[in-house]
XYZ file of C-alpha atoms in Angstrom:
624
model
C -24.651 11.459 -29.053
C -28.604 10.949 -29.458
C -30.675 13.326 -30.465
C -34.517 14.240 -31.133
C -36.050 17.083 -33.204
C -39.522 18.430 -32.249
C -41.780 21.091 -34.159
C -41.436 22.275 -37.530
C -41.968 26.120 -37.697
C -38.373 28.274 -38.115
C -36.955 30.173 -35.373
C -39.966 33.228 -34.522
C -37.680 34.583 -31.417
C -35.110 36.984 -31.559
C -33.286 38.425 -28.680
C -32.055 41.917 -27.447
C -30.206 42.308 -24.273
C -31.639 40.300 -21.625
C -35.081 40.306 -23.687
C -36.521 37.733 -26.202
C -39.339 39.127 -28.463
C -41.882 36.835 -30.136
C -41.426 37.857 -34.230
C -45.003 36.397 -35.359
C -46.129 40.652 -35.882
C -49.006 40.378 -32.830
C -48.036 42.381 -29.791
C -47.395 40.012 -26.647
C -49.847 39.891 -23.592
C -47.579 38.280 -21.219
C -44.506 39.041 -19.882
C -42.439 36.029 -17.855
C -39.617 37.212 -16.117
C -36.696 34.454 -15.004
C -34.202 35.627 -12.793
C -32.657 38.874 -15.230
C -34.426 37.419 -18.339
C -37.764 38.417 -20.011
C -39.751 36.975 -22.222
C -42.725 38.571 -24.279
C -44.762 36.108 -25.319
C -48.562 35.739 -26.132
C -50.917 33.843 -23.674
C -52.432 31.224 -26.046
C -49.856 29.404 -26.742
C -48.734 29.401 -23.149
C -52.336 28.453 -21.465
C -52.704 25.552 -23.627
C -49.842 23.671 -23.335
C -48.667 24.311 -19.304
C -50.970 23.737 -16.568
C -48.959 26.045 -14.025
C -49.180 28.784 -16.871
C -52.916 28.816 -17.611
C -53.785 28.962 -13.725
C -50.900 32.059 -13.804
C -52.570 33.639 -16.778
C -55.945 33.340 -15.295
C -55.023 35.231 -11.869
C -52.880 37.587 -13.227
C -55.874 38.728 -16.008
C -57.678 41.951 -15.212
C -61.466 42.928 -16.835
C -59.737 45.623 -18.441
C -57.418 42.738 -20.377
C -54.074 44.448 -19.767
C -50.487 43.367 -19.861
C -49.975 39.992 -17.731
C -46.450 39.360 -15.994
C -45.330 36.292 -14.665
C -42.174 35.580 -12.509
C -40.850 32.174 -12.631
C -38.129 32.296 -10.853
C -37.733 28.875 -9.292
C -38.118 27.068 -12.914
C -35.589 24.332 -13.100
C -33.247 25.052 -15.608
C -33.964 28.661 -15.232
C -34.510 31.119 -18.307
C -32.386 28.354 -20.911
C -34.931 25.472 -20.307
C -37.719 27.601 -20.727
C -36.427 29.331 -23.947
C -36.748 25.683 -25.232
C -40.338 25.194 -23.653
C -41.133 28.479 -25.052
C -40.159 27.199 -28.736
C -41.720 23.812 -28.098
C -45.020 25.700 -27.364
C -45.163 27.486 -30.217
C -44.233 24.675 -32.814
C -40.972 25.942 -33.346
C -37.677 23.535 -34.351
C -35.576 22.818 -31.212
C -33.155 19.571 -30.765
C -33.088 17.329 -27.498
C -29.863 16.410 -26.453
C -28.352 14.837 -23.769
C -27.226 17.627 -22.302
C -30.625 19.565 -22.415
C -33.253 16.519 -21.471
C -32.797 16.515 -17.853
C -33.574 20.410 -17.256
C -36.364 19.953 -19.989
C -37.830 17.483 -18.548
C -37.831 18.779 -15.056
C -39.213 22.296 -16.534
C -41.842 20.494 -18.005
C -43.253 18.872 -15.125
C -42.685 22.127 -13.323
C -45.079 23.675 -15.707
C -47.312 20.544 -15.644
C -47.344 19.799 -19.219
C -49.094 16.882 -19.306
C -51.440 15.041 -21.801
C -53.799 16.699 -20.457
C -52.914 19.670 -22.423
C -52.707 18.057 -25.693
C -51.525 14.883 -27.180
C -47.265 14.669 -27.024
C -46.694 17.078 -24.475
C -43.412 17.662 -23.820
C -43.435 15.643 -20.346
C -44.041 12.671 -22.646
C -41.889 13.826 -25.247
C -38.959 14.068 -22.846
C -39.639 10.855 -20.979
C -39.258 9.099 -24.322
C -35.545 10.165 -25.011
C -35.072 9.690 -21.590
C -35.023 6.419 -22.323
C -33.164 6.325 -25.510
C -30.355 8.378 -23.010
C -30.386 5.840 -20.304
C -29.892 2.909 -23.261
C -25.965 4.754 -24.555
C -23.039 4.901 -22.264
C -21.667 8.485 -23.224
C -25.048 9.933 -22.947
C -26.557 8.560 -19.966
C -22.771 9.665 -18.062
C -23.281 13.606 -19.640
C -27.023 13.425 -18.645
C -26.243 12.568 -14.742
C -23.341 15.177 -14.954
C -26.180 18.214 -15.651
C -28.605 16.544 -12.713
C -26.198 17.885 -10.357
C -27.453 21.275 -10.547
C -31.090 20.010 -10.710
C -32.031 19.176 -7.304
C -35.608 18.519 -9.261
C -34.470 15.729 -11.052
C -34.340 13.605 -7.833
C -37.519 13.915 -7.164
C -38.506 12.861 -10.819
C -36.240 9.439 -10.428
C -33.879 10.656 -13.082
C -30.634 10.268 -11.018
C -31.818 6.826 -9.459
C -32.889 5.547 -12.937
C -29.305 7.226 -14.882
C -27.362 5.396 -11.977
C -29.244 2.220 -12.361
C -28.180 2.355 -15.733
C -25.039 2.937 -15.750
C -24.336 0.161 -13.154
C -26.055 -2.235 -15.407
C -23.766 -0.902 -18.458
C -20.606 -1.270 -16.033
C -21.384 -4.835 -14.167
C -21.902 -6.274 -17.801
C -19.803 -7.280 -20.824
C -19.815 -4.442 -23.416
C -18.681 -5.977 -25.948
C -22.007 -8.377 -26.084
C -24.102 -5.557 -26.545
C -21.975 -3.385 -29.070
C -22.186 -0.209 -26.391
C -20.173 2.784 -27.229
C -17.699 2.318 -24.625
C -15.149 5.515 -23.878
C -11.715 4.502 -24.987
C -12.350 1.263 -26.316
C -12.555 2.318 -30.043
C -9.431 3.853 -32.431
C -9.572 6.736 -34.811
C -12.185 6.018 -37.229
C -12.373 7.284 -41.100
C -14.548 9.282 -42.234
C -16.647 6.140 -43.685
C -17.088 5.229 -40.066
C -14.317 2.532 -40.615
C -11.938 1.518 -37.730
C -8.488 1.973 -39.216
C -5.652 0.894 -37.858
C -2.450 2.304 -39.648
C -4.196 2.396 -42.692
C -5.409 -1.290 -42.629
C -9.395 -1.933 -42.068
C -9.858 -3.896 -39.338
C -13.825 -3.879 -39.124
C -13.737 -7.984 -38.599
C -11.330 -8.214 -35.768
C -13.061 -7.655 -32.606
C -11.470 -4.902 -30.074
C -10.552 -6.348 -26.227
C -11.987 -4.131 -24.051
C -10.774 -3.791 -21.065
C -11.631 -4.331 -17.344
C -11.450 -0.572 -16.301
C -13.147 0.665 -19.348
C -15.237 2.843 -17.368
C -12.882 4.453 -14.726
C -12.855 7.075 -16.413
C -15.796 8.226 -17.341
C -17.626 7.924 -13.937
C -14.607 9.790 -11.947
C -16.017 13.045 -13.481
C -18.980 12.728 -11.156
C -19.192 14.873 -8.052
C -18.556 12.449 -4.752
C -22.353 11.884 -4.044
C -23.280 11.037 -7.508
C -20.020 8.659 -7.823
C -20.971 7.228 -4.277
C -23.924 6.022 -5.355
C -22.511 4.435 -8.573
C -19.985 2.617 -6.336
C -22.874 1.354 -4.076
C -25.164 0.228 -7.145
C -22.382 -1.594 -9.162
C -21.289 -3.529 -5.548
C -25.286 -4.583 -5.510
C -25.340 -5.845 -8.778
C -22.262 -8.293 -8.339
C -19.403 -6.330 -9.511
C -15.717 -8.051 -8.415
C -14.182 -6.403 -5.067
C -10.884 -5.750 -7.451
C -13.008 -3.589 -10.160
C -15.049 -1.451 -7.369
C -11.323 -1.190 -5.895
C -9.636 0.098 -8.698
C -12.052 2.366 -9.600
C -11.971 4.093 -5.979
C -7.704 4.202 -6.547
C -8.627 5.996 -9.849
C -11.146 8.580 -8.253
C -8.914 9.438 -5.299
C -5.366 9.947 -7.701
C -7.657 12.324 -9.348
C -9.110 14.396 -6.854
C -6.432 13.809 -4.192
C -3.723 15.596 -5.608
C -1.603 15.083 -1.989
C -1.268 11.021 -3.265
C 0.196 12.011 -6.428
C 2.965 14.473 -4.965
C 4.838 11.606 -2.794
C 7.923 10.582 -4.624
C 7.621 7.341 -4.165
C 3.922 6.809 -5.327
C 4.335 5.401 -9.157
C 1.562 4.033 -11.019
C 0.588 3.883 -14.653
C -3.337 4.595 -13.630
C -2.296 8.773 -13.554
C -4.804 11.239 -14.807
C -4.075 12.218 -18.288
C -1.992 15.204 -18.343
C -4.377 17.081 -20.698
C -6.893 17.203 -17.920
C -7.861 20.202 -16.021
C -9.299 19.970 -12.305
C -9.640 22.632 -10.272
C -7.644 21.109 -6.565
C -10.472 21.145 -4.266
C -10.015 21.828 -0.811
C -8.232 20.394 1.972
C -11.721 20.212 3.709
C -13.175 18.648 0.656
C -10.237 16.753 0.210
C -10.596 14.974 3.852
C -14.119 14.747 3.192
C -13.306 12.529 0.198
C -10.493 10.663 1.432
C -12.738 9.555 4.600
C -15.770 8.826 2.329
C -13.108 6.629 -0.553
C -11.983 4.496 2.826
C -15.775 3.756 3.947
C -16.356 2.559 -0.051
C -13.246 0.345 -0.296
C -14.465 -3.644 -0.367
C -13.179 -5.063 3.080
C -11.940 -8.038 1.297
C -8.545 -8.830 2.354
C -5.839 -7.807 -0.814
C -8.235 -6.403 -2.836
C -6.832 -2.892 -2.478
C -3.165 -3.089 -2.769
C -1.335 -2.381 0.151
C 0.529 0.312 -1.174
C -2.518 2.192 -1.996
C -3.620 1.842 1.531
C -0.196 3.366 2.819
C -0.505 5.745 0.816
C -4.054 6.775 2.312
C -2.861 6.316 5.617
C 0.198 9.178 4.768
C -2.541 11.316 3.182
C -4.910 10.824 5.882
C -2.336 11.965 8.288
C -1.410 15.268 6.408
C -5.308 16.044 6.105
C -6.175 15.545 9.618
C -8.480 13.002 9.637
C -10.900 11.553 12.104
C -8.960 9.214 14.149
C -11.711 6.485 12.675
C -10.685 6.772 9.499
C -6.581 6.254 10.107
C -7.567 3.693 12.662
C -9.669 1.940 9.508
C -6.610 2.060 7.458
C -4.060 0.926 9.998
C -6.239 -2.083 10.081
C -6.584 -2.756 6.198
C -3.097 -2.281 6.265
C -2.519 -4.981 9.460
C -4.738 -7.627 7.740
C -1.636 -7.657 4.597
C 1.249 -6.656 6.336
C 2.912 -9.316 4.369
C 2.459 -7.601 0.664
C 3.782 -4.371 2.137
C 7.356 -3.145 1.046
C 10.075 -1.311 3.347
C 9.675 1.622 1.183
C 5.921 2.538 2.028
C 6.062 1.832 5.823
C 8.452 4.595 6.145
C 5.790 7.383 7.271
C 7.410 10.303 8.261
C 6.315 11.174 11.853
C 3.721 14.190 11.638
C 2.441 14.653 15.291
C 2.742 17.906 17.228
C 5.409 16.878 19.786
C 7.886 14.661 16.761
C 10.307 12.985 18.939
C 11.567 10.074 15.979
C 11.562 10.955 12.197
C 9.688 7.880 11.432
C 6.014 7.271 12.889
C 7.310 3.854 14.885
C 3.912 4.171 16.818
C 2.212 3.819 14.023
C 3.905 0.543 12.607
C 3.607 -0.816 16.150
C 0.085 -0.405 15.751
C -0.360 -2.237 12.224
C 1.832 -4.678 13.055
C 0.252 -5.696 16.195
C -3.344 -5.790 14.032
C -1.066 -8.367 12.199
C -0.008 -10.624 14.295
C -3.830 -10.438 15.977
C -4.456 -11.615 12.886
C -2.289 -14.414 12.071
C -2.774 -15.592 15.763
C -6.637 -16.501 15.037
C -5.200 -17.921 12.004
C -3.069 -20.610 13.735
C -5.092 -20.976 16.480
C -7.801 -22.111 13.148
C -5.395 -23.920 11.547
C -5.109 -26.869 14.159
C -1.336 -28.090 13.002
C -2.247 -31.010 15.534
C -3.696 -32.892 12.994
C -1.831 -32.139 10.214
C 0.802 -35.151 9.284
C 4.505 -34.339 10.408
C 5.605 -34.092 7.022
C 3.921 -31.111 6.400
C 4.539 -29.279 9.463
C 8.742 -30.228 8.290
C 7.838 -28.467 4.878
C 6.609 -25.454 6.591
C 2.914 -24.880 6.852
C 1.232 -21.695 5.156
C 0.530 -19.710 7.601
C 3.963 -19.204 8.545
C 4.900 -17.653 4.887
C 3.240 -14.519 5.827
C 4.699 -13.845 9.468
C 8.257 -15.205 7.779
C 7.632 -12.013 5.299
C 6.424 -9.684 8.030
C 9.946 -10.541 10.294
C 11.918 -9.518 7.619
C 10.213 -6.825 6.610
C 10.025 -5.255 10.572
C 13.558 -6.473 10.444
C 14.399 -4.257 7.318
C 12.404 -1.272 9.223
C 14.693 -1.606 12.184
C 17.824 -0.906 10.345
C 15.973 2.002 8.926
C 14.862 3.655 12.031
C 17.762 2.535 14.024
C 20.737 5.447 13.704
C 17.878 7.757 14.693
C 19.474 9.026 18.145
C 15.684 9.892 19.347
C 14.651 6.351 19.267
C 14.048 5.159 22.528
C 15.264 1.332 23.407
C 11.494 0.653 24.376
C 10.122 1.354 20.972
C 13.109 -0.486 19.461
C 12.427 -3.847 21.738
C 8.462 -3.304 21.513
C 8.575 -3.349 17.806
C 11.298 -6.260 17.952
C 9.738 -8.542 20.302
C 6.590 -8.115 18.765
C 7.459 -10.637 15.995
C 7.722 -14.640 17.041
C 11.057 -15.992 17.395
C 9.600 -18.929 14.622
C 9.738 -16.063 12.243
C 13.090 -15.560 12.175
C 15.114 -18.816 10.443
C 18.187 -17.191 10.188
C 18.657 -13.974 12.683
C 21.132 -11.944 10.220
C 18.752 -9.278 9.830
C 17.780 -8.390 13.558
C 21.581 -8.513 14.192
C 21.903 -5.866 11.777
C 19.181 -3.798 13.355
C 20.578 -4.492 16.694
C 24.637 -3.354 15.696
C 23.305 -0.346 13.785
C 21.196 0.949 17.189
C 24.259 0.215 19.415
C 26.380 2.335 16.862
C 23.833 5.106 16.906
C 23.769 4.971 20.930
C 26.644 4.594 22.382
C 25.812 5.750 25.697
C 23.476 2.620 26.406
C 25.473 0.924 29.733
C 26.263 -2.906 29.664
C 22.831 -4.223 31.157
C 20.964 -1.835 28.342
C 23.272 -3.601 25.525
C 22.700 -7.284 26.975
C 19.143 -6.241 26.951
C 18.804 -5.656 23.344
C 20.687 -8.528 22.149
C 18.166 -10.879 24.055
C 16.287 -10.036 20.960
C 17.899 -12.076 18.903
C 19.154 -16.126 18.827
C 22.902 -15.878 18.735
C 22.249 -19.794 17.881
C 20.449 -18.420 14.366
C 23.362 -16.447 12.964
C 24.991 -17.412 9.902
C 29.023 -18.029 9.587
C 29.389 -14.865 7.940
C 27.381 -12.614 10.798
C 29.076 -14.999 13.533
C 32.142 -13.769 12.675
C 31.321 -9.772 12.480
C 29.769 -10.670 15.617
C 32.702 -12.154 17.273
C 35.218 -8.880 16.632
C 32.255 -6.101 17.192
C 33.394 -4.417 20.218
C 29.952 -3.009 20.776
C 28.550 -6.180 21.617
C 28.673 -7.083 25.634
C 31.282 -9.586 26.465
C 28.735 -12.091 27.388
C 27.250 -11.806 24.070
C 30.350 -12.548 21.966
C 31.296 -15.511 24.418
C 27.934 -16.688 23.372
C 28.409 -16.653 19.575
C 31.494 -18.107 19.706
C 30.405 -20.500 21.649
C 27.807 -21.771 19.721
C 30.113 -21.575 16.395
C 32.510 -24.178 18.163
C 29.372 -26.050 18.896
C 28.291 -26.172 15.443
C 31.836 -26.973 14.026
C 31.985 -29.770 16.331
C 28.775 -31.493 15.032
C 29.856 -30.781 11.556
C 33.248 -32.683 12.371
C 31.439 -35.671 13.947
C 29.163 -36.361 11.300
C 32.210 -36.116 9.039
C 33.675 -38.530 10.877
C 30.715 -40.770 11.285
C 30.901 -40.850 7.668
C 34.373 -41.548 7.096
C 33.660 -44.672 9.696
C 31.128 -46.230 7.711
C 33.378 -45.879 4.258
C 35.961 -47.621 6.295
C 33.089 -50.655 7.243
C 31.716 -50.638 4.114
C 33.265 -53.374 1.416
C 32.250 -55.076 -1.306
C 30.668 -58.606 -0.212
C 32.023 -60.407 -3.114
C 35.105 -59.502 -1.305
C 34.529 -61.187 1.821
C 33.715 -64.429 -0.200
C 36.465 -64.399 -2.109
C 34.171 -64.436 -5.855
C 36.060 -62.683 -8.671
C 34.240 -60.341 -10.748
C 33.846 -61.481 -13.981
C 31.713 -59.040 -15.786
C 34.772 -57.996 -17.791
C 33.600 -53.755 -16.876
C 36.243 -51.696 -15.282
C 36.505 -51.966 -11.560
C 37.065 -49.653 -8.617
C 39.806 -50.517 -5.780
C 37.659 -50.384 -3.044
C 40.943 -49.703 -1.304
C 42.066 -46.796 -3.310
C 38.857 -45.242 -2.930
C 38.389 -45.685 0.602
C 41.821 -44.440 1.158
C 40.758 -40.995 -1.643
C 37.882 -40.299 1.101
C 39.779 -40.709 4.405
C 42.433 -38.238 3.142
C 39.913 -35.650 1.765
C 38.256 -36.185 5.484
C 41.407 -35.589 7.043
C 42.476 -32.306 4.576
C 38.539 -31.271 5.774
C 39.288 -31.834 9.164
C 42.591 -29.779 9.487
C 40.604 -26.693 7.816
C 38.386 -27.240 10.648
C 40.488 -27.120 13.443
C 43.039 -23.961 11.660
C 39.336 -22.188 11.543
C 38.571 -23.021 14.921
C 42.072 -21.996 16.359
C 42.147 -18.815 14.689
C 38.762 -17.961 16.572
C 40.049 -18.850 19.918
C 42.895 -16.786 19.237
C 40.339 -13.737 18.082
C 38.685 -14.389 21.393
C 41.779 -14.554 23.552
C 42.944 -11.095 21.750
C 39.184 -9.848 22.944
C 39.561 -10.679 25.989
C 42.942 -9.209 26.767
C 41.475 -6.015 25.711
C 38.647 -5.952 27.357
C 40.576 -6.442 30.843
C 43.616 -4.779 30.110
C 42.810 -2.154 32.451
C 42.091 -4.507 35.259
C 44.835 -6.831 34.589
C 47.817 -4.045 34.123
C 47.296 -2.785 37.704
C 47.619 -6.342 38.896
C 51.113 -6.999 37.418
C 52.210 -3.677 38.955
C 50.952 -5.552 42.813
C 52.951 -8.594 41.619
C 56.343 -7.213 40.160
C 56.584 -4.612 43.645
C 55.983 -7.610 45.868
C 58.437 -10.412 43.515
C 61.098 -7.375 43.942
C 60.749 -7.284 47.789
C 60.706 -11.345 47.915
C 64.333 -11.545 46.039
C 65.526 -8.769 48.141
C 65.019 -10.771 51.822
C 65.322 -14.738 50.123
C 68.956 -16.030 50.876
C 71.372 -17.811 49.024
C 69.039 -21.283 48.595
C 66.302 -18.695 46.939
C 68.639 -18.559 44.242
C 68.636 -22.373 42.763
C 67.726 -21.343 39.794
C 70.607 -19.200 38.546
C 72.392 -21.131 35.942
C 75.448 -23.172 36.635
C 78.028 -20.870 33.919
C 77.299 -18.012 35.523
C 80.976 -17.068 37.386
C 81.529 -17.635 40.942
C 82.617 -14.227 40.812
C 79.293 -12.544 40.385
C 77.998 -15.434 42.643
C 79.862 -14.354 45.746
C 78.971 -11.211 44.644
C 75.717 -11.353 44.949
C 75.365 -13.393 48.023
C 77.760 -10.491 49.641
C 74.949 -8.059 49.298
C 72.120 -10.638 50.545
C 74.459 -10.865 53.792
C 74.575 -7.188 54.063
């Protein structure tokens, strides 16, 4: 820490109480009185050293030359700062430091000691270490830290020129300029040589890193940091380091980020720090002011982080600007999100769903407003077909975002408060383009049918229109084709397009196996031997070896696809049992009443060794 020595006398003050008493053996003629303090002091050394003092000593003198007192209340500093102007005045050893030069120097232009009251006056005394302050790291941070309760020292430039400063320090490389920065050096020996278990390591340079300075500045109140924030984004400073720097102020003085489960990080406070929790008011104050600072740079502030603002800003009340601010930070990278922050728990008065759905509807709309102008920028009319086949950029981060709401959806689903608006609102809002493969959404979808099962028949085939029953995989096709909460309509559907698929799978088998069969060696056709002594193939044997793997493929095919039409034929049944029980009732009564009125020709059918006996028999009761 720097440090200047002025004067030479020893210490000629002693104090008693709340009184300091000038030990030189002459009785004091002046009395100045700081809030409960007094000091008795002698007016010559006073008058000719402070301008503010001699014009004090001058009214306040009488003919008669009695005691003089003097109330200085307002001094900056108060009665400490002018126990060290008091010394300085009288010649007396005292030691600037950077935790005394801001309320010395503000005293002493206060007092107006100038050069006008002899050469090295203490204003120029003080501006001079000033400077040696604002040149160190450590000292220039302690010296802004005491300007807080020194609304003098804005006046004076002190703040602007310590912020200045430290901006320059922070924006630049340390290590060029051999700075003391916090945390960048190891346990040092008593020589003043880095050691490093034991082993000098003076010639190997340190890495310092990026974040050096997080630190240091987030002990400064929220105007004082503000201002740093705003003078290190002047001078050039990367979006990511202003970023992280704002993520290391609000863990520390946002102690609502830091009690979520969920929210890990390595960038904690230390755990031997102490800070008082400030208020919830100053708490929303700060979160609102930490949203307005953040660089609007799109994934500079990780998205988590901004989640987790949003959740804070939601417990804290804030002004609907400031969530609305987030919810768009947060729309503009919807893809870097994960399922696990989007769940906000729902915190409005009138909590209908235990997730804020409203919410996510809101970012993700901001999203897709987003990638729309992207597209619509993009002009994928002129780009060669090729690429568009690969799959074009822009759709990477709505592909992410589908299965991400998609992931949501199953989340939120077995909530029985969800309404089938939200569900379809939030569902819909996502291009079908997004969705290669519609597993996901048919997972959302089977979960909300199994949490409502009072939804009627038109509500279910509404739902499913969400997703492509043409997009499923094998493996969802066939959960799809037994789930008896799916409308009838909807399974007929899958199935059908299963068979569809299996039969364009079997024709371009066969379309295969039809050009191995016209396919032959030409050498064969012109009847040339092959002479080049290597081991040949039969072209016959082989072509043979691929028909009958064809045909083996083939009979899988058509066991898989008669199993399904017997799964769909079982589905059926059940589905219309009801209707179709009643109906053989109908028929049996009326077939009974037909065999009871037919004659002897209705009865054809009844075979020939049945006895004539039970014949006659029977045609005696149809004559009766």
């Amino acid at each position: 820490m720097a440090c200047m020595k002025l004067g030479s006398k020893p210490e000629a003050f002693h104090r008693e109480g709340h009184t300091w008493f000038c030990t030189t053996g002459l009785p004091s003629d002046v009395a100045v009185e700081i809030g409960e303090m007094s000091f008795n002091l002698h007016k010559f050394p006073l008058l000719s050293r402070s301008g503010l003092l001699e014009k004090l000593i001058e009214n306040c003198s009488n003919e008669d030359g009695s005691h003089c007192v003097l109330q200085l209340h307002e001094l900056p500093g108060g009665a400490k700062a002018f126990e060290l102007v008091t010394k300085f005045c009288y010649g007396v050893k005292i030691e600037l430091t950077s935790l005394n030069i801001v309320s010395l120097r503000c005293a002493a232009e206060y007092l107006q000691m100038n050069e006008n009251y002899g050469e090295g006056n203490l204003i120029a005394q003080t501006e001079g270490f000033l400077n040696e302050v604002f040149s160190n790291w450590v000292d220039s941070i302690k010296a802004l830290g005491t300007c807080e309760v020194l609304p003098y020292a804005e006046d004076l430039h002190i703040v602007s020129r310590c912020i200045d400063s430290l901006a320059m320090k922070a924006c630049a490389d340390p290590t060029l300029f051999g700075w003391p920065v916090s945390g960048c050096t190891n346990v040092q020996s008593p020589a003043g040589v880095v050691l490093w278990n034991g082993i000098s390591t003076v010639n190997k340079p340190q890495s310092v890193r990026e974040d050096w300075w997080y630190g240091d500045v987030s002990f400064l109140s929220l105007p004082f940091y503000k201002r740093m924030m705003q003078a290190v984004e002047l001078r050039g400073m990367k979006p990511e380091r202003v970023a992280g720097s704002l993520i290391f102020y609000a863990k520390r003085y946002l102690p609502l980020m830091n009690r979520q489960s969920s929210f890990k990080d390595t960038n904690h406070v230390n755990p031997g720090t102490t800070i008082p929790t400030p208020s919830e008011a100053d708490q929303r104050a700060l979160l609102e002011d930490i949203v307005d600072l953040l660089p609007n740079q799109k994934g500079v502030t990780s998205t988590k982080f901004l989640l987790r603002l949003l959740r804070t800003a939601m417990i804290l009340h804030t002004s609907s600007l400031c969530r609305e601010n987030l919810e768009r930070r947060v729309g503009a990278q919807l893809d870097q999100a994960v399922l696990e922050d989007l769940l906000i728990p729902n915190m409005g008065y009138s909590v209908e769903t235990l997730y804020d759905i409203d919410c996510v509807q809101r970012i993700l709309d901001h999203f897709m407003s987003v990638e729309n102008t992207a597209v619509a920028t993009a002009s994928p009319c002129i780009v060669e077909e090729g690429k568009l086949m690969d799959g074009p950029d822009f759709l990477t981060p709505v592909m992410l975002v589908a299965n991400l709401v998609d992931g949501y959806l199953a989340e939120v689903a077995p909530d029985v408060n969800l309404k089938l608006p939200k569900f379809q609102s939030l569902a819909a809002a996502v291009p079908d383009y997004a969705r290669p493969v519609n597993d996901s959404i048919y997972h959302a979808i089977d979960l909300y049918l199994k949490a409502h099962p009072w939804l009627i028949d038109s509500e279910r085939e509404q739902i499913c229109r969400l997703m492509n029953c043409q997009k499923l995989s094998l493996e969802a096709s066939t959960h799809a084709a037994q789930n008896e909460r799916l409308p009838l309509r909807v399974i007929v559907q899958v199935l059908f397009f299963e068979q569809l698929r299996l039969r364009t799978t079997v024709s371009g088998w066969f379309f295969v196996s039809d050009n191995l069969a016209n396919s032959q060696d030409p050498n064969d056709n012109l009847g040339i031997p092959k002479t080049d002594g290597s081991h040949q193939v039969d072209p016959e044997q082989d072509h043979g070896a691929g028909v009958d793997d064809m045909r083996e493929r083939v009979l899988e095919l058509e066991k898989e696809c008669l199993s399904m039409k017997q799964e769909i034929q079982k589905l059926v049944k059940m589905k219309r049992s009801w209707n179709i029980i009643p109906k053989m009732l109908v028929f049996r009564q009326k077939s009974q009443r037909c065999n009871s009125k037919k004659s002897r020709p209705c009865d054809v059918k009844t075979p020939l060794s049945s006895s004539n006996g039970h014949q006659n028999h029977e045609h005696g009761e149809l004559g009766n």
